Amino acid sequence: MVAIFADPSLDANYWPRFLMQLFIILVLVRIMGALLSLIKQPSVIGEIIAGVIIGPSVLGNINWWTNHIFPTSSWNYFTLVGDIGLILFMFNLGLELEQEKIRKQWKRSLPIAISTIVIPYASGIGLSFYLYDINNRDGFKAPDRVAFILFIASSMSFTAFPVLASILTSTKLLSAKIGSVTISCAAIDDIMGWCSLAIAGAFAKGSGIVGLCGMRTSLGSLNDSFYGGITVLIFAVATLAKFLPAFIMTKIMIRESWKFAGAVGILMNTRGLVELIALNIGLQLNILSPRLFTMLIIMALVTTFITCPLLWFVYLRTYKPDPPLLGNTSTSKVDFPGRSYLRTRLPATHIHNANSNPAAITGRYNQPLRPTFSTISKY
């Protein structure tokens, strides 16, 4: 890294320009992330939009901008910075995985996770045979057909674990039943997706910061109705291949309401940050052409953007936390999304005397209930 930044071919103004570029990126990323958070959207979408603004789609069309502020020669060094960010992100992702939560839910979550991997993977394989010819247009040729097929299939199977955790936390569903199920499934999906992506990278024989994806996204490459239709096709296949198996398997395994199953399907369709990083790797390995890269970026952004509105419409607007469950001389869990698990205990004598003196029971429990909080543990 030191050798790269010590390149003698760099002009004397490189370091001041690099710091200025970094300042512009960070400020614009924060502003767009804050604006998107006002409409209950993950900040990652605002960060990508900031990259699109800085990249060739908007400001990149201005000659003064590309000559003096963001010359193309500086992109290689931002790629290096992005790779360092990718390493740190993957390390942090491993730290956030809660093995205890996955262990508790694995019997019910594993069939759901497998269905949301196998079906999207198979759909991606089928779609890749058509996209391979699209990818080879404009003189671009993927290094290996097998690598391309594996990569497209992998990109269809991802669920964004960090973005999903952020959405569940902001909606106070992380500690609820739906949060445990979706987090467990997303963790399994991401592990399998990254393993498949590593295999695709090995076939390709190739060698962030999130906004780097946006800086490489050129919306002008989709100024044709044909490519616009291909983008819609990719979005439809990716969404249906994720939503339907999650919806059906949740209904079978969890035996909850249709709204619950629909909410799980919507959450599992969140791709976000993990998908963007995977696509960025595909571009670096020359598996994806810039045009197809842009199509897949749009798919990842739209599937993430629609998650919160659909989740509210299908589930949150009618969702009510379950009331405390009072057990017979036993400990019962009180499940409030976003709070701790509280355990309450009632004296057994009032329950056992129900047949002999129901009036006393009625009078007793018409009074305000003051449970004893015997255990308080973080979920």
XYZ file of C-alpha atoms in Angstrom:
379
model
C 0.000 0.000 0.000
C 2.835 2.396 0.896
C 4.527 1.597 -2.409
C 1.346 2.400 -4.306
C 0.850 5.779 -2.671
C 4.563 6.518 -3.085
C 4.295 6.123 -6.861
C 6.756 8.651 -8.386
C 4.392 9.205 -11.309
C 1.933 10.976 -9.006
C 1.959 14.746 -9.322
C 2.700 17.021 -6.378
C -0.976 17.885 -5.942
C -2.088 14.295 -5.507
C -2.258 14.156 -1.706
C -4.170 17.444 -1.312
C -6.548 16.272 -4.059
C -6.978 12.869 -2.396
C -7.889 14.491 0.929
C -10.295 16.828 -0.851
C -11.931 13.885 -2.651
C -12.249 11.994 0.622
C -13.825 15.030 2.285
C -16.342 15.457 -0.566
C -17.291 11.778 -0.457
C -17.747 11.661 3.319
C -19.793 14.867 3.464
C -22.068 13.899 0.567
C -22.488 10.350 1.892
C -23.523 11.656 5.325
C -25.937 14.189 3.855
C -27.644 11.696 1.547
C -27.764 9.056 4.276
C -29.423 11.538 6.654
C -31.949 12.607 4.009
C -32.913 9.013 3.244
C -33.255 8.212 6.948
C -35.951 10.900 7.168
C -38.201 8.711 5.022
C -37.313 5.575 7.012
C -34.843 4.206 4.479
C -31.484 2.555 5.257
C -28.608 5.015 5.025
C -26.815 2.672 2.601
C -29.212 3.777 -0.153
C -28.261 7.405 0.410
C -24.598 6.447 0.292
C -25.041 4.756 -3.077
C -26.972 7.746 -4.410
C -24.057 9.939 -3.303
C -21.723 7.708 -5.310
C -24.008 7.968 -8.343
C -23.906 11.777 -8.065
C -20.100 11.837 -7.873
C -19.656 9.183 -10.575
C -20.135 9.263 -14.353
C -23.942 9.486 -14.210
C -24.114 13.087 -12.919
C -21.000 15.115 -12.104
C -18.825 12.826 -14.212
C -20.368 14.403 -17.309
C -18.711 17.731 -16.438
C -15.215 17.991 -17.915
C -13.919 20.328 -15.205
C -15.005 17.829 -12.543
C -13.263 14.856 -14.198
C -10.122 16.857 -15.023
C -9.514 18.590 -11.696
C -11.601 17.018 -8.903
C -12.054 13.325 -9.743
C -9.712 12.357 -12.607
C -9.987 8.751 -13.713
C -6.379 8.121 -12.623
C -7.413 8.504 -8.974
C -10.012 5.715 -9.084
C -7.399 2.979 -8.677
C -6.411 4.355 -5.295
C -10.022 4.571 -4.152
C -10.353 0.930 -5.149
C -7.531 0.147 -2.716
C -9.251 2.127 0.042
C -12.485 0.303 -0.767
C -10.757 -3.077 -0.451
C -9.544 -2.121 3.020
C -13.084 -1.092 3.915
C -14.347 -4.440 2.611
C -11.940 -6.337 4.879
C -13.037 -4.335 7.918
C -16.704 -4.780 7.028
C -16.436 -8.564 6.734
C -14.570 -8.705 10.053
C -17.301 -6.655 11.730
C -19.975 -8.844 10.133
C -18.414 -11.891 11.769
C -18.436 -10.120 15.128
C -22.150 -9.316 14.813
C -23.225 -12.904 14.158
C -24.946 -14.162 17.314
C -24.443 -17.916 17.383
C -26.846 -18.362 20.292
C -29.705 -16.792 18.339
C -28.996 -18.972 15.302
C -28.739 -22.081 17.492
C -32.164 -21.446 19.039
C -33.939 -21.001 15.720
C -32.026 -23.328 13.420
C -34.598 -26.143 13.311
C -37.288 -23.818 11.966
C -35.020 -21.371 10.159
C -32.866 -23.885 8.277
C -35.617 -25.075 5.862
C -36.565 -21.449 5.175
C -32.931 -20.480 4.615
C -32.308 -23.441 2.303
C -35.361 -22.565 0.208
C -34.250 -18.921 -0.073
C -30.834 -20.100 -1.264
C -31.734 -22.960 -3.607
C -34.617 -21.278 -5.472
C -32.810 -17.941 -6.104
C -29.641 -19.854 -7.000
C -31.482 -21.987 -9.552
C -33.256 -18.898 -10.915
C -29.911 -17.117 -11.204
C -28.426 -20.029 -13.147
C -31.327 -19.969 -15.594
C -31.130 -16.183 -15.983
C -27.346 -16.232 -16.423
C -27.555 -18.137 -19.732
C -29.504 -15.215 -21.173
C -27.451 -12.496 -19.470
C -24.169 -13.995 -20.663
C -24.817 -12.819 -24.221
C -25.913 -9.404 -22.907
C -22.696 -9.236 -20.897
C -20.581 -9.921 -23.989
C -21.910 -6.968 -25.955
C -19.850 -3.828 -26.521
C -16.717 -5.928 -26.912
C -16.758 -7.171 -23.306
C -16.150 -10.858 -22.664
C -16.402 -12.535 -19.290
C -13.265 -14.569 -18.472
C -15.151 -17.822 -17.947
C -18.777 -18.923 -18.476
C -18.788 -21.042 -15.312
C -17.538 -18.084 -13.265
C -20.268 -15.875 -14.725
C -23.020 -18.432 -14.034
C -21.845 -18.956 -10.451
C -21.581 -15.234 -9.849
C -25.077 -14.380 -11.133
C -26.530 -17.282 -9.143
C -24.715 -16.098 -6.010
C -25.858 -12.506 -6.453
C -29.483 -13.678 -6.526
C -29.165 -15.588 -3.241
C -27.800 -12.844 -0.969
C -29.767 -11.276 1.886
C -28.187 -8.172 3.405
C -27.498 -9.163 7.021
C -26.311 -5.704 8.251
C -29.104 -3.761 6.510
C -31.670 -6.297 7.706
C -30.415 -5.966 11.284
C -30.656 -2.174 10.994
C -34.242 -2.361 9.707
C -35.305 -4.782 12.444
C -33.695 -2.610 15.110
C -35.345 0.598 13.891
C -38.761 -1.098 13.741
C -38.257 -2.738 17.186
C -38.657 -6.207 15.726
C -35.156 -7.512 16.373
C -36.132 -9.247 19.625
C -39.495 -10.405 18.303
C -40.144 -13.806 16.780
C -40.005 -12.456 13.224
C -36.632 -10.856 13.971
C -35.108 -14.083 15.258
C -36.339 -16.046 12.243
C -35.176 -13.586 9.577
C -31.797 -12.877 11.186
C -31.057 -16.603 11.425
C -32.043 -17.171 7.786
C -30.071 -14.146 6.570
C -26.921 -15.305 8.368
C -27.133 -18.746 6.745
C -27.863 -17.205 3.328
C -24.866 -14.887 3.503
C -22.467 -17.639 4.564
C -23.536 -19.846 1.642
C -23.545 -16.902 -0.772
C -19.991 -15.867 0.070
C -18.748 -19.450 -0.255
C -20.270 -19.637 -3.732
C -18.825 -16.243 -4.619
C -15.351 -17.408 -3.597
C -15.674 -20.356 -5.981
C -16.762 -18.011 -8.777
C -13.722 -15.826 -8.083
C -11.442 -18.849 -8.319
C -12.838 -19.660 -11.758
C -12.415 -16.046 -12.834
C -8.753 -16.061 -11.726
C -8.980 -12.397 -10.910
C -7.385 -10.620 -8.422
C -15.294 -0.529 0.252
C -16.478 2.069 0.747
C -20.107 1.723 -0.308
C -20.162 4.867 -2.399
C -17.554 3.328 -4.709
C -20.326 1.174 -6.213
C -22.248 4.305 -7.077
C -19.159 5.953 -8.548
C -18.895 3.017 -10.958
C -22.595 3.065 -11.811
C -23.416 4.712 -15.131
C -27.148 5.194 -15.596
C -26.452 6.485 -19.098
C -25.586 2.947 -20.177
C -29.281 2.039 -19.783
C -30.627 4.738 -22.110
C -32.178 2.051 -24.308
C -35.611 0.501 -23.738
C -34.123 -2.946 -24.356
C -31.678 -2.646 -21.461
C -34.389 -1.079 -19.328
C -36.521 -4.164 -19.943
C -33.619 -6.435 -18.985
C -33.255 -4.499 -15.729
C -36.954 -5.023 -14.951
C -36.561 -8.737 -15.743
C -33.604 -9.055 -13.358
C -35.555 -7.278 -10.622
C -38.644 -9.471 -11.110
C -36.679 -12.741 -11.062
C -34.638 -11.699 -8.024
C -37.706 -10.571 -6.053
C -39.985 -13.517 -6.813
C -37.197 -16.072 -6.291
C -36.591 -14.692 -2.790
C -40.102 -13.769 -1.670
C -42.091 -16.836 -2.724
C -39.948 -19.574 -1.090
C -39.562 -17.523 2.101
C -43.316 -16.874 2.196
C -44.334 -20.498 1.572
C -41.758 -22.140 3.853
C -42.453 -19.699 6.701
C -46.144 -20.537 6.518
C -45.330 -24.260 6.613
C -42.605 -24.236 9.286
C -43.635 -21.398 11.610
C -47.420 -21.770 11.187
C -48.027 -18.069 11.691
C -50.395 -15.701 9.901
C -50.162 -14.845 6.213
C -49.000 -11.356 7.215
C -46.156 -12.829 9.262
C -45.078 -15.046 6.365
C -45.340 -12.128 3.941
C -43.205 -9.952 6.221
C -40.501 -12.641 6.364
C -40.532 -12.834 2.556
C -40.208 -9.047 2.279
C -37.332 -8.912 4.755
C -35.468 -11.780 3.091
C -35.617 -9.876 -0.212
C -33.433 -7.121 1.279
C -30.085 -7.196 -0.524
C -28.431 -3.884 0.247
C -24.814 -3.650 1.310
C -23.725 -7.282 0.958
C -25.041 -7.475 -2.603
C -23.304 -4.224 -3.525
C -19.962 -5.471 -2.236
C -20.376 -8.729 -4.148
C -21.175 -6.839 -7.360
C -18.154 -4.615 -6.840
C -15.983 -7.741 -6.606
C -17.547 -9.071 -9.813
C -16.645 -5.866 -11.629
C -13.059 -5.982 -10.364
C -12.697 -9.595 -11.532
C -14.015 -8.648 -15.006
C -16.939 -11.033 -14.590
C -19.475 -8.231 -15.086
C -19.524 -5.601 -17.794
C -20.145 -2.011 -16.626
C -23.633 -2.139 -18.185
C -24.686 -5.365 -16.442
C -23.076 -4.105 -13.240
C -25.362 -1.056 -13.390
C -28.429 -3.260 -13.936
C -27.622 -5.392 -10.905
C -26.873 -2.320 -8.777
C -30.325 -0.938 -9.607
C -31.891 -4.282 -8.676
C -30.070 -4.284 -5.323
C -31.068 -0.693 -4.565
C -34.730 -1.104 -5.482
C -35.149 -4.339 -3.505
C -33.658 -2.580 -0.478
C -35.661 0.622 -0.989
C -39.041 -1.124 -1.101
C -38.448 -3.178 2.055
C -39.549 -0.625 4.674
C -42.700 0.625 2.859
C -43.854 -2.931 2.087
C -43.060 -4.115 5.615
C -45.174 -1.316 7.067
C -48.067 -1.966 4.668
C -48.124 -5.744 5.127
C -47.164 -6.169 8.785
C -46.289 -3.157 10.926
C -49.475 -1.091 10.517
C -51.541 -3.834 12.172
C -48.811 -5.330 14.358
C -49.258 -5.344 18.127
C -46.791 -6.819 20.620
C -48.062 -9.916 22.381
C -49.311 -9.242 25.936
C -47.523 -10.852 28.884
C -48.263 -14.557 29.236
C -49.047 -15.525 32.852
C -48.148 -19.129 33.650
C -49.158 -21.502 36.435
C -46.301 -21.365 38.983
C -43.941 -21.183 36.068
C -41.861 -18.643 34.310
C -43.233 -17.184 31.094
C -41.538 -14.946 28.545
C -42.898 -11.505 27.860
C -41.950 -10.622 24.302
C -41.764 -6.891 23.659
C -39.936 -6.116 20.406
C -36.854 -4.050 21.078
C -36.884 -4.653 24.868
C -35.490 -7.209 27.282
C -37.116 -10.509 28.100
C -38.885 -10.199 31.439
C -39.966 -13.220 33.408
C -42.941 -13.096 35.789
C -44.085 -15.497 38.488
C -47.534 -15.771 40.089
C -48.408 -17.538 43.346
C -49.925 -20.973 42.752
C -52.563 -20.737 45.516
C -54.863 -18.436 43.542
C -54.875 -20.784 40.589
C -55.504 -23.900 42.653
C -58.448 -22.280 44.472
C -60.237 -21.366 41.253
C -62.926 -24.044 41.623
C -63.598 -23.445 45.310
C -63.774 -19.660 45.356
C -63.979 -18.067 41.909
C -65.266 -14.789 43.336
C -62.105 -14.372 45.351
C -60.069 -14.987 42.251
C -62.066 -12.386 40.322
C -61.665 -9.804 43.031
C -57.973 -10.549 43.324
C -57.196 -10.144 39.624
C -59.338 -7.072 39.081
C -56.654 -5.262 41.022
C -53.545 -3.937 39.287
C -51.090 -6.733 38.639
C -47.620 -6.293 40.102
C -45.439 -9.094 38.775
C -42.129 -10.008 40.304
C -39.340 -9.568 37.811
C -37.188 -12.504 38.755
C -34.958 -12.484 35.731
C -33.897 -9.753 33.369
C -31.652 -10.822 30.560
C -30.668 -9.153 27.352
C -31.811 -10.920 24.248
